[in-house]
mmCIF file of C-alpha atoms in Angstrom:
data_model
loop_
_atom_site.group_PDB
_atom_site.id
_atom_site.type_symbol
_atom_site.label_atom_id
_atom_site.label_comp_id
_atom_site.label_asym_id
_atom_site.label_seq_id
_atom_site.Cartn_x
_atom_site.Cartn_y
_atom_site.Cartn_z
ATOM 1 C CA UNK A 1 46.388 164.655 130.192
ATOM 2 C CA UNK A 2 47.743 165.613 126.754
ATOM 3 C CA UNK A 3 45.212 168.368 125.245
ATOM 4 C CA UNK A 4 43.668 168.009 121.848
ATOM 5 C CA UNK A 5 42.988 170.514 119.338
ATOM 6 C CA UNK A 6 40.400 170.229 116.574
ATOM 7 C CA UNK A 7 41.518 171.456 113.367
ATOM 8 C CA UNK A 8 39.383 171.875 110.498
ATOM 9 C CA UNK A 9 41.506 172.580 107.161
ATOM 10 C CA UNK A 10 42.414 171.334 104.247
ATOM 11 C CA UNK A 11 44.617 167.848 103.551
ATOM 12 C CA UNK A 12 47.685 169.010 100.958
ATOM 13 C CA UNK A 13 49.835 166.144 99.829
ATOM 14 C CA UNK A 14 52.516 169.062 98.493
ATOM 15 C CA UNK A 15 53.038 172.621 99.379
ATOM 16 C CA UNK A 16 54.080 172.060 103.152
ATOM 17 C CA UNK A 17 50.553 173.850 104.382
ATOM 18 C CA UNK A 18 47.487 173.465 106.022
ATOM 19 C CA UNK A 19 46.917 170.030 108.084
ATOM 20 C CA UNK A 20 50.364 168.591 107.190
ATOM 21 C CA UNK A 21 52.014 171.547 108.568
ATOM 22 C CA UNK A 22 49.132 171.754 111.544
ATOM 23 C CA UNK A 23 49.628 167.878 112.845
ATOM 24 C CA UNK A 24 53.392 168.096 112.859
ATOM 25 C CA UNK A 25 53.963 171.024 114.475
ATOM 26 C CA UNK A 26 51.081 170.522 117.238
ATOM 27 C CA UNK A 27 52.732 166.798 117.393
ATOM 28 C CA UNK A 28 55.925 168.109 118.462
ATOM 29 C CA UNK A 29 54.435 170.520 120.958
ATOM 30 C CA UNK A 30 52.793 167.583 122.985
ATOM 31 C CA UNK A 31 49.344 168.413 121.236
ATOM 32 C CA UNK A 32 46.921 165.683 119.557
ATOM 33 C CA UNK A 33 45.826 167.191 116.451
ATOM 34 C CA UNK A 34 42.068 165.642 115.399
ATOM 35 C CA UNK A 35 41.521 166.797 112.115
ATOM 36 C CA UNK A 36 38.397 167.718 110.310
ATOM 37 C CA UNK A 37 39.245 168.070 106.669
ATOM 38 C CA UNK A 38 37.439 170.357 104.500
ATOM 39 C CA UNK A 39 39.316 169.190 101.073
ATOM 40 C CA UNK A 40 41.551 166.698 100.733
ATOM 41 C CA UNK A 41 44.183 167.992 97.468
ATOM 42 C CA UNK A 42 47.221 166.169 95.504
ATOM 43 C CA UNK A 43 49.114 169.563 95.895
ATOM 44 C CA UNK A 44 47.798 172.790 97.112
ATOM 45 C CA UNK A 45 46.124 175.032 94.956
ATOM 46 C CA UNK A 46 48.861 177.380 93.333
ATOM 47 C CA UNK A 47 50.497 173.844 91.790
ATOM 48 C CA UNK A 48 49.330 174.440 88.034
ATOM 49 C CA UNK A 49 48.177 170.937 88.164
ATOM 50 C CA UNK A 50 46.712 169.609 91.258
ATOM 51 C CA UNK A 51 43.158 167.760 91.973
ATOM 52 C CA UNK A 52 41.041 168.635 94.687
ATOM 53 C CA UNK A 53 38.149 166.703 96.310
ATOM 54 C CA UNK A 54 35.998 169.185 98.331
ATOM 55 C CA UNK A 55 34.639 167.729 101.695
ATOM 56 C CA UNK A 56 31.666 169.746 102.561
ATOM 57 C CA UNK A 57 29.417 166.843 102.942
ATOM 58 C CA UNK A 58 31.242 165.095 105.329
ATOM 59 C CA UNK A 59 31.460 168.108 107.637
ATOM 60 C CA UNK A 60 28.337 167.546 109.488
ATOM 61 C CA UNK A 61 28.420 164.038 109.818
ATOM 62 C CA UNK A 62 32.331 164.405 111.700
ATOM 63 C CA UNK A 63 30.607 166.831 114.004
ATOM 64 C CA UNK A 64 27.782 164.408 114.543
ATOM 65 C CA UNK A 65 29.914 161.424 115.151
ATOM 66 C CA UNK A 66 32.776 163.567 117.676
ATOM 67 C CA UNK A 67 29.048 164.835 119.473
ATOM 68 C CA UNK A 68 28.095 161.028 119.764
ATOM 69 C CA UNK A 69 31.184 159.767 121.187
ATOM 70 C CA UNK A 70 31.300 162.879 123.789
ATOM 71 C CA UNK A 71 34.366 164.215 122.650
ATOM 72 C CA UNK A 72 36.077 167.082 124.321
ATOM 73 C CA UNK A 73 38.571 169.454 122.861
ATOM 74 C CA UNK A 74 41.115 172.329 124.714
ATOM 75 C CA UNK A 75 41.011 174.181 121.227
ATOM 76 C CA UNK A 76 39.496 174.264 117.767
ATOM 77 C CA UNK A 77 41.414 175.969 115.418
ATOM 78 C CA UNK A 78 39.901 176.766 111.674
ATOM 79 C CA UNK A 79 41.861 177.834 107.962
ATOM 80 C CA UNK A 80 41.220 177.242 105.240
ATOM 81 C CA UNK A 81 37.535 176.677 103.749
ATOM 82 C CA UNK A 82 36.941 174.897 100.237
ATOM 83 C CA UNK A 83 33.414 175.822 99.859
ATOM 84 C CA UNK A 84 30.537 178.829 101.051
ATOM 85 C CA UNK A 85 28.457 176.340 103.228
ATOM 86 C CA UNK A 86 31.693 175.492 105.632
ATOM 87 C CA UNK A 87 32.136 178.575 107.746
ATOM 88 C CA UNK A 88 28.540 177.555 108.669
ATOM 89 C CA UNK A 89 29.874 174.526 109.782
ATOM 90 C CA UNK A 90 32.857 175.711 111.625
ATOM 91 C CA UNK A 91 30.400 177.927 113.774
ATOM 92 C CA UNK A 92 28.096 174.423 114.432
ATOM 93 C CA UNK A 93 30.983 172.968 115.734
ATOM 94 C CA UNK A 94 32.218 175.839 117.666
ATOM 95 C CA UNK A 95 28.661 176.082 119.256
ATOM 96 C CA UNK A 96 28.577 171.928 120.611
ATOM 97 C CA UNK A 97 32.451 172.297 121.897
ATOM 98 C CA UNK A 98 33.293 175.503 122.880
ATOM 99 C CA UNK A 99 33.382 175.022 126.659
ATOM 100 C CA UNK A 100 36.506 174.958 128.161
ATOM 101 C CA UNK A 101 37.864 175.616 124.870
ATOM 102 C CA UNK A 102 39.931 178.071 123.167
ATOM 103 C CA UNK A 103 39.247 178.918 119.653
ATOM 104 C CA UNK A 104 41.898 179.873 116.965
ATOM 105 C CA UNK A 105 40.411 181.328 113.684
ATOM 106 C CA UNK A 106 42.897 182.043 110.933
ATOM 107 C CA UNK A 107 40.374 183.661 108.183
ATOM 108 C CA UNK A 108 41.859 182.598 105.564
ATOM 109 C CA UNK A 109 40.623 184.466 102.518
ATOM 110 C CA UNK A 110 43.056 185.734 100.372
ATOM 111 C CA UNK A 111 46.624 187.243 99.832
ATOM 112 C CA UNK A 112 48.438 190.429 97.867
ATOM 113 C CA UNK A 113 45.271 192.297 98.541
ATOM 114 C CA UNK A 114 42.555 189.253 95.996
ATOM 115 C CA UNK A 115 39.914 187.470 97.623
ATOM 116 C CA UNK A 116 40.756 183.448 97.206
ATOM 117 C CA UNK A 117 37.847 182.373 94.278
ATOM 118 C CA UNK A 118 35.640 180.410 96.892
ATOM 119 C CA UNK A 119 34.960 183.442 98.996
ATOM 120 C CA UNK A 120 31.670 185.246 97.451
ATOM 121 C CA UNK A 121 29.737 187.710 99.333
ATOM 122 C CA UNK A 122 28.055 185.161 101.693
ATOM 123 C CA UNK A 123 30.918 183.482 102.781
ATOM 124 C CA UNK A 124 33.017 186.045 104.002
ATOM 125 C CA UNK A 125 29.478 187.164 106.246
ATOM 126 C CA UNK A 126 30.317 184.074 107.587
ATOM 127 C CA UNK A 127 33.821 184.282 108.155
ATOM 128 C CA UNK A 128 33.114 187.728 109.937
ATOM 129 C CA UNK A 129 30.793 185.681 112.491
ATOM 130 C CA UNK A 130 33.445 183.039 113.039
ATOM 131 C CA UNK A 131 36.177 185.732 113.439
ATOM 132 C CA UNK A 132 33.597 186.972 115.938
ATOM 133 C CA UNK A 133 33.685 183.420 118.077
ATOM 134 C CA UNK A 134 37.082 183.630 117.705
ATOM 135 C CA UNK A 135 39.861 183.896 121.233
ATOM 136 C CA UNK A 136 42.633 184.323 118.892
ATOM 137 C CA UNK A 137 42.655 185.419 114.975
ATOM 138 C CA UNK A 138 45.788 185.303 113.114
ATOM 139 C CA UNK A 139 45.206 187.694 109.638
ATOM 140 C CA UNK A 140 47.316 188.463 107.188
ATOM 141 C CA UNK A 141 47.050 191.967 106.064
ATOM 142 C CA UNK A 142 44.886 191.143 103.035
ATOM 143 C CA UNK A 143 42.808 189.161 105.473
ATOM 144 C CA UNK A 144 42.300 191.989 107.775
ATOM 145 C CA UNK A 145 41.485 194.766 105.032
ATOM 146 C CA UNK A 146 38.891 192.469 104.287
ATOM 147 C CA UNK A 147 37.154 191.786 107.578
ATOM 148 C CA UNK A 148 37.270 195.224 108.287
ATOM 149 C CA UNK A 149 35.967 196.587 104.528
ATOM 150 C CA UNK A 150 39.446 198.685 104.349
ATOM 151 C CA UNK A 151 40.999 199.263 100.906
ATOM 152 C CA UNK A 152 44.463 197.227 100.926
ATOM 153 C CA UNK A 153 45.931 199.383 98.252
ATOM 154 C CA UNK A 154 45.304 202.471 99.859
ATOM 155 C CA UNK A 155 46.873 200.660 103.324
ATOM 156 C CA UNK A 156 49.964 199.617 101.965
ATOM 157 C CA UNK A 157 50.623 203.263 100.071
ATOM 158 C CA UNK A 158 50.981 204.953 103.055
ATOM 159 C CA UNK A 159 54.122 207.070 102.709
ATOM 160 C CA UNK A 160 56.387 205.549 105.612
ATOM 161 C CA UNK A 161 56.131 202.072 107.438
ATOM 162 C CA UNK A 162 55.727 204.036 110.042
ATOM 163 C CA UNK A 163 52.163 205.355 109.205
ATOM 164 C CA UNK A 164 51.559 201.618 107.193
ATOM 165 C CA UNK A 165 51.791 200.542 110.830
ATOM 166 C CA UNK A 166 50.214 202.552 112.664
ATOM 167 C CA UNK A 167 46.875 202.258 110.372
ATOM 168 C CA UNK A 168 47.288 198.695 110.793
ATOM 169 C CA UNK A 169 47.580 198.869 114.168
ATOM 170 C CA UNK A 170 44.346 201.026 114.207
ATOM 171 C CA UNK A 171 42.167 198.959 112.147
ATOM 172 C CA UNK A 172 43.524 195.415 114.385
ATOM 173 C CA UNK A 173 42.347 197.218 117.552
ATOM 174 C CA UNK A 174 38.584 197.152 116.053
ATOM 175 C CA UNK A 175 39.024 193.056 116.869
ATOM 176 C CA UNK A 176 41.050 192.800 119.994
ATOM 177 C CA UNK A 177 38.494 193.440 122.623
ATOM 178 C CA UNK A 178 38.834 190.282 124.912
ATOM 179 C CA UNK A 179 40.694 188.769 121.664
ATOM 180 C CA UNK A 180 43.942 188.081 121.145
ATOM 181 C CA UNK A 181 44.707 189.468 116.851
ATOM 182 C CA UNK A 182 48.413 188.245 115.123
ATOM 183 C CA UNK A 183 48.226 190.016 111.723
ATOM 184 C CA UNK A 184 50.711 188.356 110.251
ATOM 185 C CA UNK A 185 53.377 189.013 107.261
ATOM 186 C CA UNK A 186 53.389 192.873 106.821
ATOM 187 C CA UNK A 187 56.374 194.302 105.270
ATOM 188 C CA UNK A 188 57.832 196.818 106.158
ATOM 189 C CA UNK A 189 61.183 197.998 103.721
ATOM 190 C CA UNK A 190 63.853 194.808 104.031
ATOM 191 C CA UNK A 191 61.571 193.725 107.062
ATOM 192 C CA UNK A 192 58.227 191.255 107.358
ATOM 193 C CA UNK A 193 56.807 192.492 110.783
ATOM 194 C CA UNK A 194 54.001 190.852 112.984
ATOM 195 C CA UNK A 195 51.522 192.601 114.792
ATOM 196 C CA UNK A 196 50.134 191.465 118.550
ATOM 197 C CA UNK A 197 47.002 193.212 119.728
ATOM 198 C CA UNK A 198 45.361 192.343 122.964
ATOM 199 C CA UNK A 199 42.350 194.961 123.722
ATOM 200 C CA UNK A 200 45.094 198.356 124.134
ATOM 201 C CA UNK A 201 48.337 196.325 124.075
ATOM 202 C CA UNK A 202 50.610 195.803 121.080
ATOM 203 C CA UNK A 203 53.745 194.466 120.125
ATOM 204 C CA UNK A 204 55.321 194.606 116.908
ATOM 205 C CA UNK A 205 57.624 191.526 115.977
ATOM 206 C CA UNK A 206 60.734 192.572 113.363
ATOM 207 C CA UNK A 207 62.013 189.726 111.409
ATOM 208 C CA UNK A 208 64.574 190.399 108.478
ATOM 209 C CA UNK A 209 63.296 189.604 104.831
ATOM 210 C CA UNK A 210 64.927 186.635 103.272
ATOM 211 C CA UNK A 211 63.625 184.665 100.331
ATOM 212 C CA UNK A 212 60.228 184.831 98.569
ATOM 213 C CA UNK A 213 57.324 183.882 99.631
ATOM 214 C CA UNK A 214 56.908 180.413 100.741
ATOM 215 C CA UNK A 215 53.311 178.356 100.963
ATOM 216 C CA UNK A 216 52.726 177.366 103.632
ATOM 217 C CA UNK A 217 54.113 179.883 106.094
ATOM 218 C CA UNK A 218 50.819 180.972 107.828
ATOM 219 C CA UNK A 219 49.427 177.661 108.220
ATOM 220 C CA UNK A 220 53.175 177.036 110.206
ATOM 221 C CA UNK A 221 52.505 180.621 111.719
ATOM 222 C CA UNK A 222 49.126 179.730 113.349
ATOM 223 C CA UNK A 223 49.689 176.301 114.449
ATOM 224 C CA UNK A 224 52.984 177.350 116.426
ATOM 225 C CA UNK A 225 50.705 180.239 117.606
ATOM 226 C CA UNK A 226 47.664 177.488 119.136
ATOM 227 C CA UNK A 227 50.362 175.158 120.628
ATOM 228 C CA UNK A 228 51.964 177.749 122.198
ATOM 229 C CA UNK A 229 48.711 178.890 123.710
ATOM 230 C CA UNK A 230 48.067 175.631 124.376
ATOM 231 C CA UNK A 231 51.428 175.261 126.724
ATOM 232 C CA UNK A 232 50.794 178.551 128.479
ATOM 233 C CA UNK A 233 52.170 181.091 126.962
ATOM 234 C CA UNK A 234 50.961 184.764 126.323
ATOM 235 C CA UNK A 235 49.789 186.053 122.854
ATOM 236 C CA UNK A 236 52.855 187.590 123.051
ATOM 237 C CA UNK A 237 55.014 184.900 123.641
ATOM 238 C CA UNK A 238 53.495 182.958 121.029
ATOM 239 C CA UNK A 239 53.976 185.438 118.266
ATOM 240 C CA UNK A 240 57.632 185.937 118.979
ATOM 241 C CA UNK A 241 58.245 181.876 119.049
ATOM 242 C CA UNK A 242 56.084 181.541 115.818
ATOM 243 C CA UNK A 243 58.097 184.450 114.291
ATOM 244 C CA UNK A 244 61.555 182.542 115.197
ATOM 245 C CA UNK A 245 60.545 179.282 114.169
ATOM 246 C CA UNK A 246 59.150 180.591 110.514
ATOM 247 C CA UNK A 247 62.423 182.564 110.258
ATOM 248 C CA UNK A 248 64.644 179.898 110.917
ATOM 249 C CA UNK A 249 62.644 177.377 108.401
ATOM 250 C CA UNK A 250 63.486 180.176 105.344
ATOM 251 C CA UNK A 251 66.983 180.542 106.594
ATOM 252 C CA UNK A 252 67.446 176.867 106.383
ATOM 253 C CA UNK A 253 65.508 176.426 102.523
ATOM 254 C CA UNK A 254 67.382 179.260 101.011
ATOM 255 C CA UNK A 255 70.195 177.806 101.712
ATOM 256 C CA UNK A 256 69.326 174.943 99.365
ATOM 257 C CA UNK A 257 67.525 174.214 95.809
ATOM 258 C CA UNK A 258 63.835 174.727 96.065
ATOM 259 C CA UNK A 259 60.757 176.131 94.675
ATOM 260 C CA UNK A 260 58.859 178.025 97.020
ATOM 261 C CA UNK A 261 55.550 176.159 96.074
ATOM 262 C CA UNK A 262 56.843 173.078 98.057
ATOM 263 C CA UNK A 263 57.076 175.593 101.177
ATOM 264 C CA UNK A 264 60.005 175.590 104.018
ATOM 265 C CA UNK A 265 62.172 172.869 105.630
ATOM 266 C CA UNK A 266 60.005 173.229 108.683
ATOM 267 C CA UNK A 267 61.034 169.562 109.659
ATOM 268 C CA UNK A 268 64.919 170.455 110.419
ATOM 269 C CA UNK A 269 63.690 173.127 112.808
ATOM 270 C CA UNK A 270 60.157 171.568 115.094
ATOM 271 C CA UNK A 271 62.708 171.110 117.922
ATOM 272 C CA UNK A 272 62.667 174.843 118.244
ATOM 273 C CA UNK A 273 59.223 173.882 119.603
ATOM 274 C CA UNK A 274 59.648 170.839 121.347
ATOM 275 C CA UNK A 275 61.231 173.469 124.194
ATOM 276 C CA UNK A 276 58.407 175.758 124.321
ATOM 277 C CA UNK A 277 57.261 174.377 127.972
#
């Protein structure tokens, strides 16, 4: 039986993130993706221009409707969040589905070491207690200072990668008990590493810098990550797949005109994961 994940994120028409990235790459991994929308957008947010339609209201009555009909999901996976009530949310639906199911939370909050606008004190309490349902959390490093009240700055001034790292390393292990925690997009010199903790077990993935930064790249990050999980394959696995299949999408957009708010030419490279078996 082909699994199904629940995703609940927002709908971008441009930018190459979020459920558009989420439903094609699940798609070509033999996952249905049923999404829950949080905001449905004409462009995601770092267009100059773009119009957004937040979704909150129709949260509960998905989760009511899904509960009626007896749905079942293998996964849930959550990003991003357009409003303070919809963590809240994400937990309700965690709470009527979570048997037999794994859940994915990618927290996502902010970037370069700034809290997204939408995130007051409230909210991120409530991402902290769905990061605490969580199987699987995929930070970035911003993402993680913040769960864990750490100063970014300070983090990233470390002297050497080597001690960058190894803090990083030490503040990811407060979240990996029986969890599996991808912090994702740390640079490191001419390198943008990934770090896999599982309780004591790491494994740093090394990826050569090339380009800017790209929207969209986490969303494309995480949902390789689920349907990789979803197929089988170790944490690890799925972080070194997710790392190859991101890498390959810059490769192939550098290459060509483009503005890096449209995101990567994911689409030339999804059978990379039509293979993962």
């Amino acid at each position: 039986m082909t699994k199904r994940a629940a995703v609940v994120n927002d709908l971008s028409s441009f930018g190459r993130c979020s459920l558009t990235a989420y439903i094609a790459v699940l798609s070509a991994m033999g996952v249905q993706t049923c999404p829950l929308p949080t905001a449905v957008l004409s462009a995601q947010s770092e267009f100059e221009r773009h119009f957004c339609r937040d979704l909150t209201e129709d949260i509960p009555r998905y989760i009511q409707s899904w509960s009626e009909n007896r749905e079942r999901f293998d996964c849930i996976c959550t990003g991003y969040f357009a409003g303070g009530k919809q963590p809240g949310y994400a937990l309700e639906l965690i709470d009527k589905f979570r048997k037999g199911c794994t859940v994915l939370v990618d927290p996502v909050m902010g970037d370069d070491g700034k809290l997204y606008p939408a995130y007051d004190g409230e909210a991120r309490k409530k991402m902290k207690r769905l990061v605490d349902a969580a199987d699987i959390i995929t930070p970035n490093l911003t993402e993680l200072c913040l769960l864990a009240d750490e100063d970014y700055f300070s983090l990233i001034s470390k002297s050497s990668g080597v001690s960058c790292l190894e803090a990083v390393e030490k503040i990811a292990k407060r979240f990996s008990k029986n969890r599996g925690v991808i912090v994702t997009g740390i640079q490191i010199g001419d390198e943008i590493c990934n770090l896999a903790v599982q309780n004591e077990d790491t494994k740093l993935i090394r990826r050569r810098k090339i380009g800017e930064r790209f929207s969209g790249t986490g969303d494309l990050f995480s949902a390789a990550v689920c349907g990789c999980i979803m197929n089988g394959k170790s944490i690890w696995e799925a972080a070194e797949t997710a790392a190859d299949f991101i890498s390959a999408s810059v490769a192939d957009t550098i290459n060509e005109p483009h503005d890096p708010l449209y995101g990567v030419n994911f689409e030339k490279n999804l059978h990379k994961l039509t293979e993962v078996k």
